[in-house]
Short mmCIF file of C-alpha atoms in Angstrom, two decimals:
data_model
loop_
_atom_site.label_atom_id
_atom_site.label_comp_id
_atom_site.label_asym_id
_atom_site.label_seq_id
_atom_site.Cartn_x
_atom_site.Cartn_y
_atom_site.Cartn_z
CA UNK P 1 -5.53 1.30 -2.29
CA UNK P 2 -5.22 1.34 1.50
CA UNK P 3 -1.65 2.96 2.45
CA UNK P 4 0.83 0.92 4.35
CA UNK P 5 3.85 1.91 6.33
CA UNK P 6 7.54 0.40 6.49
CA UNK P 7 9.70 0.01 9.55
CA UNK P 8 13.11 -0.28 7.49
CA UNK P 9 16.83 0.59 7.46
CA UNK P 10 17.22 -3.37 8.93
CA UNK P 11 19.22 -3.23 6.54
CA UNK P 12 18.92 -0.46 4.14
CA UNK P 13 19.58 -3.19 1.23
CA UNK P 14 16.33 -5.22 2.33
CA UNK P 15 14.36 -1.67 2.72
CA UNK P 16 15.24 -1.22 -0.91
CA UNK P 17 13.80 -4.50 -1.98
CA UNK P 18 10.69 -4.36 0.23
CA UNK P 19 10.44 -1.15 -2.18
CA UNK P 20 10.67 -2.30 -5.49
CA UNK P 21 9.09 -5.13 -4.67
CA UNK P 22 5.91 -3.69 -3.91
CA UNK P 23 5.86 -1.37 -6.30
CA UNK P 24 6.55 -4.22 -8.87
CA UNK P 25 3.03 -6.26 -7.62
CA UNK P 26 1.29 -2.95 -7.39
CA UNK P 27 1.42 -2.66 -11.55
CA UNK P 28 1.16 -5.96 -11.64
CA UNK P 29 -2.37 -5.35 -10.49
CA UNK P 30 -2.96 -2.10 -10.92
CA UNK P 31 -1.42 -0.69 -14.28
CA UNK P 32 2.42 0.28 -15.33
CA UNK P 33 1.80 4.40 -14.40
CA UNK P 34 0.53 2.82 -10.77
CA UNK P 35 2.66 2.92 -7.52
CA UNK P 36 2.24 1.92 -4.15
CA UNK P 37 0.88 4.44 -1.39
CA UNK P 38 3.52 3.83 1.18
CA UNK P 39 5.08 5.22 4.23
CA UNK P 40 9.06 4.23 4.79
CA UNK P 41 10.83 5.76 8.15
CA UNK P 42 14.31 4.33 7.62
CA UNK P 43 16.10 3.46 10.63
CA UNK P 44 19.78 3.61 11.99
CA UNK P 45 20.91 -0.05 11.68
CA UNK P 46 24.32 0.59 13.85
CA UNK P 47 22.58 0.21 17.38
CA UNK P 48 20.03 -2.61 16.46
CA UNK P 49 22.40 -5.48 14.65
CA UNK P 50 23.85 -8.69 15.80
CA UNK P 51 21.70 -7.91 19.31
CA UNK P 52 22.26 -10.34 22.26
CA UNK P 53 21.11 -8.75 25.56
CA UNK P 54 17.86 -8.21 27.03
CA UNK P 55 18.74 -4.56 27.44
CA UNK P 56 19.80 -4.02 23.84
CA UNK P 57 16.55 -5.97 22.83
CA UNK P 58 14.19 -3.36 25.31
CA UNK P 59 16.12 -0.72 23.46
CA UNK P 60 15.02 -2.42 19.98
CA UNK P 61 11.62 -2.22 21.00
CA UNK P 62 11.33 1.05 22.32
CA UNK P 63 13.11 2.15 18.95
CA UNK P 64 10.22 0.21 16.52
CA UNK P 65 7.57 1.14 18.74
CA UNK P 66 8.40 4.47 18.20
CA UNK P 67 8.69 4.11 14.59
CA UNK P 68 5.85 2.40 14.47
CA UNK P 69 3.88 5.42 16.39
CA UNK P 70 4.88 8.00 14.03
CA UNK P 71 4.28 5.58 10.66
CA UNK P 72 0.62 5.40 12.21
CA UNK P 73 0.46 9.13 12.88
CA UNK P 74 1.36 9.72 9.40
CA UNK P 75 -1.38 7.68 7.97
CA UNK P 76 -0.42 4.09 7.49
CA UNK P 77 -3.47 1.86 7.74
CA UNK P 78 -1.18 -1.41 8.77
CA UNK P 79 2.65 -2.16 8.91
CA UNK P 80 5.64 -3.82 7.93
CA UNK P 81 8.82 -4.61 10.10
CA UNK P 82 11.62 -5.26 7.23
CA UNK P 83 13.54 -7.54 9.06
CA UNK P 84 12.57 -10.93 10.24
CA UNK P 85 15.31 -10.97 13.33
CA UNK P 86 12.74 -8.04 14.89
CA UNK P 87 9.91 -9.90 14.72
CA UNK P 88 11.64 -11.30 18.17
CA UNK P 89 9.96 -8.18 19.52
CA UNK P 90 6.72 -8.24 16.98
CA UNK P 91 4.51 -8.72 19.78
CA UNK P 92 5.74 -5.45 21.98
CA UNK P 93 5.53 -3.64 18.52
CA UNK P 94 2.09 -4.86 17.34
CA UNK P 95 1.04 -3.76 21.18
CA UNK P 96 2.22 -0.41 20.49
CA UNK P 97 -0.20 0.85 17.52
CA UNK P 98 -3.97 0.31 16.87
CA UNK P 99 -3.20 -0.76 13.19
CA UNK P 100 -2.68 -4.45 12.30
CA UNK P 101 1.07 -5.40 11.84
CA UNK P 102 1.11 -8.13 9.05
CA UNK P 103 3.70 -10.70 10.37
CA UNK P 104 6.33 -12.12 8.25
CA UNK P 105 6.58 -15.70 9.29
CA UNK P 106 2.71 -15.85 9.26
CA UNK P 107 2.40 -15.54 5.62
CA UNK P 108 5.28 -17.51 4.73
CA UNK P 109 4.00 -20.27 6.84
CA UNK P 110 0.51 -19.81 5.30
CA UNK P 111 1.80 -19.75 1.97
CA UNK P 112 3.39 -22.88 2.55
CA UNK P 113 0.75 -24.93 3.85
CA UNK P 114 -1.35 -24.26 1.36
CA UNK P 115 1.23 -25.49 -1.19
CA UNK P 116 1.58 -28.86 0.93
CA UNK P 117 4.90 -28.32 1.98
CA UNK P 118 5.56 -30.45 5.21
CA UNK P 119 9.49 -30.43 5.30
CA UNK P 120 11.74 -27.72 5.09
CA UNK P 121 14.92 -25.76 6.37
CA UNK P 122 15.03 -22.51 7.66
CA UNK P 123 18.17 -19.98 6.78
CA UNK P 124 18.51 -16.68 7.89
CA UNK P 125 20.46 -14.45 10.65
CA UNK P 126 21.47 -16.96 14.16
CA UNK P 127 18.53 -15.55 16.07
CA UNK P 128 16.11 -16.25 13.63
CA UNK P 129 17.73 -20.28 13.37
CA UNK P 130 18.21 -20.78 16.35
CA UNK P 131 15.60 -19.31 19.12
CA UNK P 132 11.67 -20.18 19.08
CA UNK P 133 10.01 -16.75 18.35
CA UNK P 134 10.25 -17.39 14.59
CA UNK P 135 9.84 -21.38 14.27
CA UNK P 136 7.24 -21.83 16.11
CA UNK P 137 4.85 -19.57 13.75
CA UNK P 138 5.95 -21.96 11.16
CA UNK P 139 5.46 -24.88 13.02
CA UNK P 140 2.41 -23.73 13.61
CA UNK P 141 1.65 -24.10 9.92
CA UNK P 142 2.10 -27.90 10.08
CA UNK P 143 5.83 -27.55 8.75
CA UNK P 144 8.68 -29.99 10.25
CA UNK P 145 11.96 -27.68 10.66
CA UNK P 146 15.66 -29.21 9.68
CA UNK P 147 17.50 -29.24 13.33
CA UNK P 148 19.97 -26.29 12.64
CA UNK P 149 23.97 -27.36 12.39
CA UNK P 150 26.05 -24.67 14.00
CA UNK P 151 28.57 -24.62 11.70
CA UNK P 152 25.94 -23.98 8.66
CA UNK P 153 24.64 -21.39 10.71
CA UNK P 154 27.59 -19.40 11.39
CA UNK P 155 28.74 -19.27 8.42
CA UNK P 156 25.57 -17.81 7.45
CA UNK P 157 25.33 -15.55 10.11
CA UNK P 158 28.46 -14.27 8.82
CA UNK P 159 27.70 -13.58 5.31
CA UNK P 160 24.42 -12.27 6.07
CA UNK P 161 26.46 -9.52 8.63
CA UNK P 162 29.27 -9.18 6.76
CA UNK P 163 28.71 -9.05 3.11
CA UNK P 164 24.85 -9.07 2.15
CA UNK P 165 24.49 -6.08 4.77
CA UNK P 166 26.95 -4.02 3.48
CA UNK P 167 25.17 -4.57 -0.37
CA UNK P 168 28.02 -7.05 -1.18
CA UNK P 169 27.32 -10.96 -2.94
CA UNK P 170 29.67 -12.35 -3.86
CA UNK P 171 30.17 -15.84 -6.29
CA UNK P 172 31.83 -17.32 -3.49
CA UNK P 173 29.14 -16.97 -1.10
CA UNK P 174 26.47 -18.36 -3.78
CA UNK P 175 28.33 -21.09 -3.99
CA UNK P 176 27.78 -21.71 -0.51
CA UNK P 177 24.32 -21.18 -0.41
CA UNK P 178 23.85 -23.91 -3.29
CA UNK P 179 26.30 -26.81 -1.27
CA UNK P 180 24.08 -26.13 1.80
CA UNK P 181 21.06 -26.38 -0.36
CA UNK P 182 21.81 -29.24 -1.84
CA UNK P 183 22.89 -30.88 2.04
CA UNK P 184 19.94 -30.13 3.38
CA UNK P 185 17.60 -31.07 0.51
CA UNK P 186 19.29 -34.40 0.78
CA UNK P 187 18.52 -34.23 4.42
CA UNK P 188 14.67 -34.17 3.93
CA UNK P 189 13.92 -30.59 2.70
CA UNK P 190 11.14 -30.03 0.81
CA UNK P 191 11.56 -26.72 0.54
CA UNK P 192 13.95 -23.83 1.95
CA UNK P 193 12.49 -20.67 4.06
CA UNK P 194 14.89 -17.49 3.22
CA UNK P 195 14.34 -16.18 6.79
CA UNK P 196 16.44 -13.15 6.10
CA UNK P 197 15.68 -10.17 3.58
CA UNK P 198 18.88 -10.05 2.14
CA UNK P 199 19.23 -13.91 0.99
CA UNK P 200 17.80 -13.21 -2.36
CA UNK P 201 21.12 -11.26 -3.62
CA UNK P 202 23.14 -14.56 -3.11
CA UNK P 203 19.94 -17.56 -3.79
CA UNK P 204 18.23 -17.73 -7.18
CA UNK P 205 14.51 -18.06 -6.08
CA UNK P 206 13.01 -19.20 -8.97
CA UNK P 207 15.35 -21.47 -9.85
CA UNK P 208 17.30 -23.81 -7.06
CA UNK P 209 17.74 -27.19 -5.66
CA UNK P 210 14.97 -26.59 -3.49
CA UNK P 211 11.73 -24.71 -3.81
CA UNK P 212 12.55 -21.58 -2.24
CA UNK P 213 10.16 -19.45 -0.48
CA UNK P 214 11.64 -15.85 0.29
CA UNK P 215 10.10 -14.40 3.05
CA UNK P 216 10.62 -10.97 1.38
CA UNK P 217 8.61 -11.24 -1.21
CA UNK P 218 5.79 -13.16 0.22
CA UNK P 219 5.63 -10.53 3.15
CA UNK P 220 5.19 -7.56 0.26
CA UNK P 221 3.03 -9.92 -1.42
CA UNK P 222 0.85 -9.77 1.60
CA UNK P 223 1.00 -5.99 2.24
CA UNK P 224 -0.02 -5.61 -1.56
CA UNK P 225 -2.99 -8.02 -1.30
CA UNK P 226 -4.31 -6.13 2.10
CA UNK P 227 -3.87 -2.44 0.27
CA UNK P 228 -6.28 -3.81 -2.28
CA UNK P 229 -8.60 -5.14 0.31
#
């Protein structure tokens, strides 16, 4: 297996997912003694959350270009960023290394096309809702995006920031996830996009309202297929 490296700590709950998960698909494949040859530099999420400036976003990038530097100095043959709100600044990050960085709204959006999924909604942090950088991959992909409704994605916005971050879900905040579901599958949704890493502690994948396609696990699904070439 080809070793891969992990920008995480955006947030440390994700990280921990991106983890397991792999791991998980690695002895799926592999066998149950197997485990994945990966490289993890944990970041300091205090200085890179709820960004809004184009100063704190230069500072972002320096930061995961950096990371991603060392990651590649280390050994990793291709990376992860483990949080979809910094793949605003993929392309500065991708720019930065000579390894390929596997995108995360690529291989949800390829994923989804080839299950004929046309329609769907996108949740996640307000960045990743509301601005272009992460849509458009998926639009890309043939897939018509719900128009978002502020007050959905506030309320969001918050409980990704203020609970899920902090390792908290709560039954309150599943129950919100299920109304809005249910809203926008009535809306047209085929399908829902979990554009955030932490959505899965709060949305039962496997069984919702909606198909659900968590970005999460599709992106490690995509770092596991390109280990094993």
């Amino acid at each position: 297996m080809r070793k891969i490296g992990l920008i995480g700590g955006m947030s440390w709950v994700s990280t921990r997912t991106y983890y397991e998960d792999i791991n998980q698909l690695v002895q799926a494949r592999k066998s149950t003694s197997a485990s994945a040859p990966l490289l993890i530099e944990s970041l300091d999420f205090t200085d890179l959350m709820r960004l809004s400036t184009p100063e704190q976003w230069a500072h972002a990038a320096q930061v995961l270009c950096d990371s991603a530097r060392r990651l590649e100095q280390a050994g990793a043959m291709a990376l992860l960023i483990g949080a979809n709100s910094m793949h605003k600044i993929y392309d500065t990050v991708a720019a930065a290394v000579s390894v390929p960085v596997i995108h995360i709204a690529e291989v949800v959006g390829a994923k989804m096309k080839a299950d004929g999924i046309t329609s769907a909604t996108l949740l996640g942090t307000r960045n990743v809702v509301m601005e272009s950088f992460y849509r458009k991959r998926l639009v890309a992909h043939g897939i018509t995006l719900l128009p978002p409704v502020i007050e959905e994605v506030e309320e969001v916005d918050r409980i990704i920031y203020e609970e899920l971050m902090q390792g908290k879900a709560t039954r309150a905040a599943e129950r919100t996830l299920k109304t809005m579901l249910t809203t926008m599958g009535n809306r047209g949704a085929q399908a829902a996009v979990l554009g955030c890493t932490e959505l899965d502690m709060i949305v039962d994948v496997d069984a919702n309202v909606l198909p659900i396609y968590d970005c999460t696990r599709i992106h490690a699904e995509a770092a596991v297929d390109w280990m094993f070439g």
